Amino acid sequence: RQGPSTYEDLATFFGLAVFTVEGIGVVLPLHVNLARPRKFPGVLWAAIISVLVLNVTTGSLGYLRFPNRPMGSITLSLPFTSTAENIPNIYVKLFYAVAICISYLIQLYVAMDVLEANLSFVNRSAWITFAIRAVLGCMTAGVAVSVPNLGVLISLVGAMSSSFVAMIIPALIHITTFWYYGLGRLSLIKDVAIITFGLTGMVLGTYTSVVQL
């Protein structure tokens, strides 16, 4: 089966992988609004393991089913015709679209939280808040629709922003927080390694994705 044959493919894979597992923008607001924050570590680990298992399983099954023509989304690899044997594929795409429509605006929770906290006119009316959320949703959806290669767009977002938020910033925060409290050498080496890996992946993944766009 065909695998990544060039360094560009590996850089694109890095962006896709980081985008898939990065969810700090949703995790932090959930932690703030929990009724029992002490139980958050257990919930977080359960969510991470569940998401990891689902991603590896579905990704592996999709690659095994379509080894020679993997696309940015598994739904793009499914045949889309009106024959009876392809009816399940149509339902899969339909349910996938419904799931995106239902959950898409949740991803804008952090952005709206920041806007509502810093812009006074946003909270003046529920209609204004609704309109801003609708405009943000339509704008980001329009960007996604206008780019023909979905996989490259996801890789660009993952490499440019997700690696910075999920790898570099947490390691820097850990260093600055515990530096004056006796940060161990092993912890410092670990944080520096994470930052170096994140920076390398961010630069190479962003460059590769921009060129492929």
CSV table of C-alpha atoms in Angstrom, one decimal:
chain,number,residue,atom,x,y,z
A,1,ARG,CA,0.0,0.0,0.0
A,2,GLN,CA,1.1,3.5,-0.8
A,3,GLY,CA,2.6,5.4,2.1
A,4,PRO,CA,4.1,8.8,2.5
A,5,SER,CA,6.9,8.9,-0.1
A,6,THR,CA,8.3,12.4,0.5
A,7,TYR,CA,9.1,14.8,3.3
A,8,GLU,CA,6.3,17.0,2.2
A,9,ASP,CA,3.8,14.2,2.8
A,10,LEU,CA,5.2,13.7,6.3
A,11,ALA,CA,4.9,17.4,7.0
A,12,THR,CA,1.3,17.4,5.8
A,13,PHE,CA,0.6,14.4,8.0
A,14,PHE,CA,2.0,16.2,11.0
A,15,GLY,CA,-0.5,19.1,10.5
A,16,LEU,CA,-3.4,16.7,10.1
A,17,ALA,CA,-2.5,14.7,13.2
A,18,VAL,CA,-2.0,17.7,15.4
A,19,PHE,CA,-5.3,19.2,14.1
A,20,THR,CA,-7.1,15.9,14.9
A,21,VAL,CA,-6.0,15.6,18.6
A,22,GLU,CA,-5.8,19.3,19.5
A,23,GLY,CA,-8.8,20.4,21.5
A,24,ILE,CA,-7.4,22.9,24.0
A,25,GLY,CA,-9.8,25.6,22.8
A,26,VAL,CA,-12.7,23.5,24.0
A,27,VAL,CA,-11.1,21.8,27.0
A,28,LEU,CA,-10.3,25.0,29.0
A,29,PRO,CA,-13.8,26.5,28.8
A,30,LEU,CA,-15.2,23.1,29.9
A,31,HIS,CA,-12.9,23.0,32.9
A,32,VAL,CA,-13.9,26.5,33.9
A,33,ASN,CA,-17.6,25.7,33.8
A,34,LEU,CA,-17.5,22.3,35.5
A,35,ALA,CA,-19.5,21.8,38.7
A,36,ARG,CA,-16.9,19.4,40.1
A,37,PRO,CA,-13.4,20.5,38.7
A,38,ARG,CA,-11.6,17.8,40.7
A,39,LYS,CA,-13.0,15.1,38.5
A,40,PHE,CA,-11.7,16.9,35.4
A,41,PRO,CA,-8.4,14.9,35.1
A,42,GLY,CA,-10.2,11.6,34.9
A,43,VAL,CA,-12.7,12.9,32.4
A,44,LEU,CA,-9.9,14.4,30.3
A,45,TRP,CA,-7.9,11.2,30.2
A,46,ALA,CA,-11.0,9.2,29.3
A,47,ALA,CA,-11.8,11.6,26.5
A,48,ILE,CA,-8.2,11.6,25.2
A,49,ILE,CA,-8.0,7.8,25.1
A,50,SER,CA,-11.5,7.5,23.5
A,51,VAL,CA,-10.7,10.1,20.8
A,52,LEU,CA,-7.3,8.5,20.1
A,53,VAL,CA,-8.8,5.0,19.7
A,54,LEU,CA,-11.6,6.3,17.4
A,55,ASN,CA,-9.2,8.3,15.3
A,56,VAL,CA,-6.7,5.4,14.9
A,57,THR,CA,-9.5,2.9,14.2
A,58,THR,CA,-11.4,5.0,11.7
A,59,GLY,CA,-8.3,6.2,10.0
A,60,SER,CA,-6.8,2.7,9.6
A,61,LEU,CA,-10.1,1.3,8.3
A,62,GLY,CA,-10.4,4.1,5.8
A,63,TYR,CA,-6.8,3.6,4.6
A,64,LEU,CA,-7.3,-0.1,4.3
A,65,ARG,CA,-10.5,0.3,2.3
A,66,PHE,CA,-9.0,3.0,0.0
A,67,PRO,CA,-5.3,2.4,0.0
A,68,ASN,CA,-4.6,3.9,-3.4
A,69,ARG,CA,-6.8,7.0,-3.3
A,70,PRO,CA,-7.0,8.4,0.3
A,71,MET,CA,-8.5,11.9,0.4
A,72,GLY,CA,-8.6,14.7,3.0
A,73,SER,CA,-11.9,13.3,4.2
A,74,ILE,CA,-13.0,9.7,4.1
A,75,THR,CA,-16.3,10.8,2.7
A,76,LEU,CA,-14.6,12.1,-0.5
A,77,SER,CA,-13.3,8.6,-1.2
A,78,LEU,CA,-16.7,7.1,-1.0
A,79,PRO,CA,-18.4,6.5,-4.4
A,80,PHE,CA,-21.3,8.9,-5.0
A,81,THR,CA,-23.7,7.5,-7.5
A,82,SER,CA,-27.4,6.6,-7.5
A,83,THR,CA,-26.9,2.9,-7.8
A,84,ALA,CA,-28.4,0.7,-5.1
A,85,GLU,CA,-25.0,-0.5,-3.8
A,86,ASN,CA,-23.9,3.1,-3.1
A,87,ILE,CA,-27.0,4.1,-1.1
A,88,PRO,CA,-25.2,3.6,2.2
A,89,ASN,CA,-22.5,5.9,1.1
A,90,ILE,CA,-25.1,8.6,0.5
A,91,TYR,CA,-26.5,8.2,4.0
A,92,VAL,CA,-23.0,8.3,5.5
A,93,LYS,CA,-22.4,11.7,3.8
A,94,LEU,CA,-25.8,13.0,4.8
A,95,PHE,CA,-25.3,12.0,8.5
A,96,TYR,CA,-21.8,13.5,8.4
A,97,ALA,CA,-23.2,16.8,7.1
A,98,VAL,CA,-25.9,16.8,9.8
A,99,ALA,CA,-23.3,16.1,12.5
A,100,ILE,CA,-21.1,19.0,11.3
A,101,CYS,CA,-24.1,21.4,11.2
A,102,ILE,CA,-25.1,20.5,14.8
A,103,SER,CA,-21.6,20.6,16.3
A,104,TYR,CA,-19.8,23.2,14.2
A,105,LEU,CA,-20.8,26.3,16.2
A,106,ILE,CA,-19.5,24.7,19.4
A,107,GLN,CA,-16.0,25.1,17.9
A,108,LEU,CA,-16.6,28.9,18.0
A,109,TYR,CA,-17.3,28.9,21.7
A,110,VAL,CA,-13.9,30.3,22.7
A,111,ALA,CA,-13.9,33.0,20.0
A,112,MET,CA,-17.4,34.1,21.1
A,113,ASP,CA,-16.4,34.0,24.7
A,114,VAL,CA,-13.5,36.4,24.0
A,115,LEU,CA,-15.7,38.7,21.9
A,116,GLU,CA,-18.4,38.8,24.5
A,117,ALA,CA,-15.9,39.6,27.2
A,118,ASN,CA,-14.1,42.4,25.4
A,119,LEU,CA,-16.8,44.0,23.2
A,120,SER,CA,-19.6,45.7,25.1
A,121,PHE,CA,-22.1,45.9,22.2
A,122,VAL,CA,-22.1,42.1,21.8
A,123,ASN,CA,-24.0,41.6,25.0
A,124,ARG,CA,-26.6,44.4,24.4
A,125,SER,CA,-29.0,42.1,22.6
A,126,ALA,CA,-29.4,38.4,22.1
A,127,TRP,CA,-30.0,39.1,18.4
A,128,ILE,CA,-26.6,40.8,18.1
A,129,THR,CA,-24.9,37.8,19.6
A,130,PHE,CA,-26.8,35.4,17.4
A,131,ALA,CA,-25.9,37.5,14.3
A,132,ILE,CA,-22.2,37.6,15.1
A,133,ARG,CA,-22.1,33.9,15.7
A,134,ALA,CA,-23.9,33.3,12.4
A,135,VAL,CA,-21.5,35.6,10.5
A,136,LEU,CA,-18.5,33.9,12.0
A,137,GLY,CA,-19.9,30.5,11.1
A,138,CYS,CA,-20.7,31.5,7.5
A,139,MET,CA,-17.2,33.1,7.1
A,140,THR,CA,-15.3,30.1,8.3
A,141,ALA,CA,-17.5,27.7,6.3
A,142,GLY,CA,-17.0,29.9,3.2
A,143,VAL,CA,-13.3,29.6,3.6
A,144,ALA,CA,-13.5,25.8,3.9
A,145,VAL,CA,-15.8,25.6,0.8
A,146,SER,CA,-13.6,27.8,-1.3
A,147,VAL,CA,-10.5,25.7,-0.8
A,148,PRO,CA,-10.6,22.6,-3.2
A,149,ASN,CA,-8.1,20.5,-1.2
A,150,LEU,CA,-9.6,20.0,2.2
A,151,GLY,CA,-6.7,17.9,3.5
A,152,VAL,CA,-4.2,20.6,2.8
A,153,LEU,CA,-6.4,23.3,4.5
A,154,ILE,CA,-6.7,21.1,7.6
A,155,SER,CA,-3.0,20.5,7.6
A,156,LEU,CA,-2.3,24.2,7.4
A,157,VAL,CA,-4.5,25.0,10.3
A,158,GLY,CA,-3.1,22.2,12.3
A,159,ALA,CA,0.5,23.1,11.6
A,160,MET,CA,0.2,26.8,11.9
A,161,SER,CA,-2.1,27.1,15.0
A,162,SER,CA,-2.8,23.8,16.6
A,163,SER,CA,0.9,22.8,17.1
A,164,PHE,CA,1.5,26.3,18.7
A,165,VAL,CA,-1.5,26.0,21.0
A,166,ALA,CA,-1.1,22.3,21.9
A,167,MET,CA,2.7,21.9,22.1
A,168,ILE,CA,4.6,25.1,22.3
A,169,ILE,CA,2.5,27.2,24.6
A,170,PRO,CA,1.9,24.5,27.3
A,171,ALA,CA,5.6,23.7,27.5
A,172,LEU,CA,6.5,27.4,27.8
A,173,ILE,CA,3.9,27.9,30.5
A,174,HIS,CA,5.2,24.8,32.4
A,175,ILE,CA,8.7,26.2,32.3
A,176,THR,CA,7.8,29.8,33.4
A,177,THR,CA,5.5,28.5,36.1
A,178,PHE,CA,7.9,26.1,37.8
A,179,TRP,CA,11.2,27.7,37.0
A,180,TYR,CA,11.5,29.4,40.4
A,181,TYR,CA,10.1,26.3,42.2
A,182,GLY,CA,12.9,23.9,41.3
A,183,LEU,CA,12.1,22.8,37.8
A,184,GLY,CA,13.9,19.5,37.3
A,185,ARG,CA,16.5,18.9,34.6
A,186,LEU,CA,14.5,16.1,33.2
A,187,SER,CA,11.3,18.2,33.0
A,188,LEU,CA,13.3,21.0,31.3
A,189,ILE,CA,14.7,18.7,28.7
A,190,LYS,CA,11.2,17.3,28.1
A,191,ASP,CA,9.7,20.8,27.6
A,192,VAL,CA,12.6,21.9,25.4
A,193,ALA,CA,12.2,18.8,23.3
A,194,ILE,CA,8.4,19.4,22.9
A,195,ILE,CA,9.0,23.0,22.0
A,196,THR,CA,11.6,22.1,19.4
A,197,PHE,CA,9.4,19.4,17.9
A,198,GLY,CA,6.4,21.7,17.8
A,199,LEU,CA,8.4,24.6,16.1
A,200,THR,CA,9.9,22.2,13.6
A,201,GLY,CA,6.6,20.7,12.7
A,202,MET,CA,4.9,24.1,12.6
A,203,VAL,CA,7.4,25.6,10.2
A,204,LEU,CA,7.7,22.6,7.9
A,205,GLY,CA,4.0,21.9,7.9
A,206,THR,CA,2.9,25.5,7.3
A,207,TYR,CA,5.4,25.9,4.5
A,208,THR,CA,4.4,22.6,2.8
A,209,SER,CA,0.7,23.4,3.1
A,210,VAL,CA,1.0,26.9,1.8
A,211,VAL,CA,2.9,25.6,-1.2
A,212,GLN,CA,0.3,22.9,-1.9
A,213,LEU,CA,-2.5,25.3,-1.7
